[in-house]
Tab-separated table of C-alpha atoms and ligand atoms in Angstrom:
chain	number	residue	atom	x	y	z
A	758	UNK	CA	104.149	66.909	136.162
A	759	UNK	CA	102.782	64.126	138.412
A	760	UNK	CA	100.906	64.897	141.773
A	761	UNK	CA	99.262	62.696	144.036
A	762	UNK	CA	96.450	63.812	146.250
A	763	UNK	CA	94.160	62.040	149.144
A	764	UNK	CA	90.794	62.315	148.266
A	765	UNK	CA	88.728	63.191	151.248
A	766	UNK	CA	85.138	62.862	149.442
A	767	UNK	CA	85.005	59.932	151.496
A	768	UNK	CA	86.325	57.801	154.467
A	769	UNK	CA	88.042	55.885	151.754
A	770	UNK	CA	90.469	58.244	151.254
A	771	UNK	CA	91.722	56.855	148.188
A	772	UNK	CA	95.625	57.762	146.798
A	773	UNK	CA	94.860	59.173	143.298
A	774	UNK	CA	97.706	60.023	140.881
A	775	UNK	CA	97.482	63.349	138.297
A	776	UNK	CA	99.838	63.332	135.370
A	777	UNK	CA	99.522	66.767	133.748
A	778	UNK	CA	100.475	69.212	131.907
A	779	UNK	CA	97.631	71.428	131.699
A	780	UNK	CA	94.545	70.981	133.230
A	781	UNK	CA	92.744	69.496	129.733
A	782	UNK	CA	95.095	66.847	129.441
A	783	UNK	CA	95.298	65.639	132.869
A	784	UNK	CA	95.397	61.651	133.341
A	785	UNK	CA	93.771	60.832	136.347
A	786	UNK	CA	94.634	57.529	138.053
A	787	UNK	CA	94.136	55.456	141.434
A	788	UNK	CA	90.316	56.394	142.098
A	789	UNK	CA	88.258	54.127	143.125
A	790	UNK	CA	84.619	55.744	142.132
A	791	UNK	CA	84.198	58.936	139.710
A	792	UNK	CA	83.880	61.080	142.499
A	793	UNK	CA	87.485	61.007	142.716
A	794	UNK	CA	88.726	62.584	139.593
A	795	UNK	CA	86.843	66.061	139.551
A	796	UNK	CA	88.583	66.558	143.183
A	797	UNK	CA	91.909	65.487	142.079
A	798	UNK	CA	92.002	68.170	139.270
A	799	UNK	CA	90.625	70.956	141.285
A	800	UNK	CA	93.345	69.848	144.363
A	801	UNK	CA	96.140	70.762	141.191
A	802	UNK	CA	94.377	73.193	139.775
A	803	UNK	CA	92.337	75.181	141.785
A	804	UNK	CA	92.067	73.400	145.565
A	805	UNK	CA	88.940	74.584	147.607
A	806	UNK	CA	88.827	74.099	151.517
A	807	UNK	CA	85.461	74.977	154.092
A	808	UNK	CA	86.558	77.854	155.463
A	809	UNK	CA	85.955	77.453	159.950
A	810	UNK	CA	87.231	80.568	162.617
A	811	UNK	CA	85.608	81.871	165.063
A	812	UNK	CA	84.250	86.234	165.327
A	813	UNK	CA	83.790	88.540	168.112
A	814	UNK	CA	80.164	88.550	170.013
A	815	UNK	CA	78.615	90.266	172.869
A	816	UNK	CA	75.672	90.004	175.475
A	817	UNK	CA	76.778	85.901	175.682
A	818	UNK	CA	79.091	84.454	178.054
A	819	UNK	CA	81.139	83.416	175.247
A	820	UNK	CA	83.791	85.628	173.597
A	821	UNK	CA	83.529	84.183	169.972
A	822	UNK	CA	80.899	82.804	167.799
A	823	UNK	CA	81.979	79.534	165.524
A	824	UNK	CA	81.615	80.720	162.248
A	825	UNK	CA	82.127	78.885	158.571
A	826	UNK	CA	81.360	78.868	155.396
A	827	UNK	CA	78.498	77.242	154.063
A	828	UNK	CA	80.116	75.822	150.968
A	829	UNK	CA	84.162	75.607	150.048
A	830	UNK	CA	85.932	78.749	148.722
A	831	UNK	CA	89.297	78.992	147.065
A	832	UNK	CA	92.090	77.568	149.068
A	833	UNK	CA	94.217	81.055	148.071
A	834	UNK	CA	91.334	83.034	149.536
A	835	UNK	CA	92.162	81.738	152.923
A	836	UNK	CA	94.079	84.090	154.491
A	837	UNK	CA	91.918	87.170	153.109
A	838	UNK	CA	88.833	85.128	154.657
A	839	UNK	CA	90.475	85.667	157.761
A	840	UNK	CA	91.163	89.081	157.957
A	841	UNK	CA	87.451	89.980	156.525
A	842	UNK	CA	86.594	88.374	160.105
A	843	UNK	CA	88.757	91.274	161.989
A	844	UNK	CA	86.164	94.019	161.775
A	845	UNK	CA	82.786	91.929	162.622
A	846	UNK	CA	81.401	92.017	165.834
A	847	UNK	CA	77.526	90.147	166.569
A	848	UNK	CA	75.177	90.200	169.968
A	849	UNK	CA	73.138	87.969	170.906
A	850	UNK	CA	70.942	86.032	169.693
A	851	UNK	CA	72.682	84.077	166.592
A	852	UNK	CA	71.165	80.957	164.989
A	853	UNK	CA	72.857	78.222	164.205
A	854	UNK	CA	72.942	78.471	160.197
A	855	UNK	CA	72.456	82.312	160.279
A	856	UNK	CA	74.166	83.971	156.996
A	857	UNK	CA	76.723	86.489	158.693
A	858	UNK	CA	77.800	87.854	155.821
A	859	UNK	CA	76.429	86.867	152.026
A	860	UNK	CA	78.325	86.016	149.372
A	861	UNK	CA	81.732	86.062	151.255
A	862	UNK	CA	84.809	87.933	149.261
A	863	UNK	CA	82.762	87.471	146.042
A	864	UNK	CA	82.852	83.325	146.125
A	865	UNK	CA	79.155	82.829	145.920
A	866	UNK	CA	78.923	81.149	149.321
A	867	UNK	CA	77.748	82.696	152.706
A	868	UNK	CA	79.605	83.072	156.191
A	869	UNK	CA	77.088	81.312	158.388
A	870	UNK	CA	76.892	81.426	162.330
A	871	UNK	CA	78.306	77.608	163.494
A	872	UNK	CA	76.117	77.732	166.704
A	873	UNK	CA	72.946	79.534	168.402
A	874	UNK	CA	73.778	82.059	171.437
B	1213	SF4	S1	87.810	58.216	144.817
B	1213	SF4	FE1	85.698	57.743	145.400
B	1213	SF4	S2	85.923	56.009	146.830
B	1213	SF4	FE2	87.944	56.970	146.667
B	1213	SF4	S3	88.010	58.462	148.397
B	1213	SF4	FE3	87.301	59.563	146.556
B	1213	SF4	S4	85.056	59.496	146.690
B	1213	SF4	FE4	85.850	57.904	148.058
């Protein structure tokens, strides 16, 4: 199978090329740094994405709280990340960078609070 991915490590977004079969004998192609081919496996293999929504808070003028994850988490996970988000509910005051909830659905990275109220 051949896939081609953008790889948004950097502004370069370079156009690089996966021929594979499995993951060990993948042929990477079209990078321009190293950088390049360890995110063009994991976007065939197992694509990660920052996880950004937004949860219910009180005693603010503001409705919602910007929240995200401080690290990427499974691209499949996506959609479970945001119904974990259904049943919180913060007040005042939130840091900016304050863990929400810790080890979010088992990934090893935190929920963190996008902005102080
Ligand atoms: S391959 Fe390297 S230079 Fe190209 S977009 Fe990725 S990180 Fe940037």
């Amino acid at each position: 199978m051949k896939r081609t991915v953008i790889c948004t490590v950097c502004p370069n977004g370079c156009e690089i090329t996966v021929d594979y079969t499995t993951k060990e004998d993948a042929q990477v192609t079209g990078y321009t740094c190293k950088r390049g081919i360890p995110y063009a496996i994991a976007e065939c293999f197992e694509p990660m994405r920052t996880f950004t929504s937004s949860v219910k808070i009180s005693g603010s003028d503001r409705r919602v709280l910007p929240v995200k994850t401080n690290g990427p988490i499974p691209k499949a996970k996506l959609m479970e990340a945001a119904e974990a988000l259904k049943g919180i509910e913060l007040t005042v005051p939130v840091a900016m960078g304050d863990v929400i909830v810790e080890n979010f659905l088992d990934t090893g990275v935190n929920l963190v609070s996008a902005m102080s109220l």
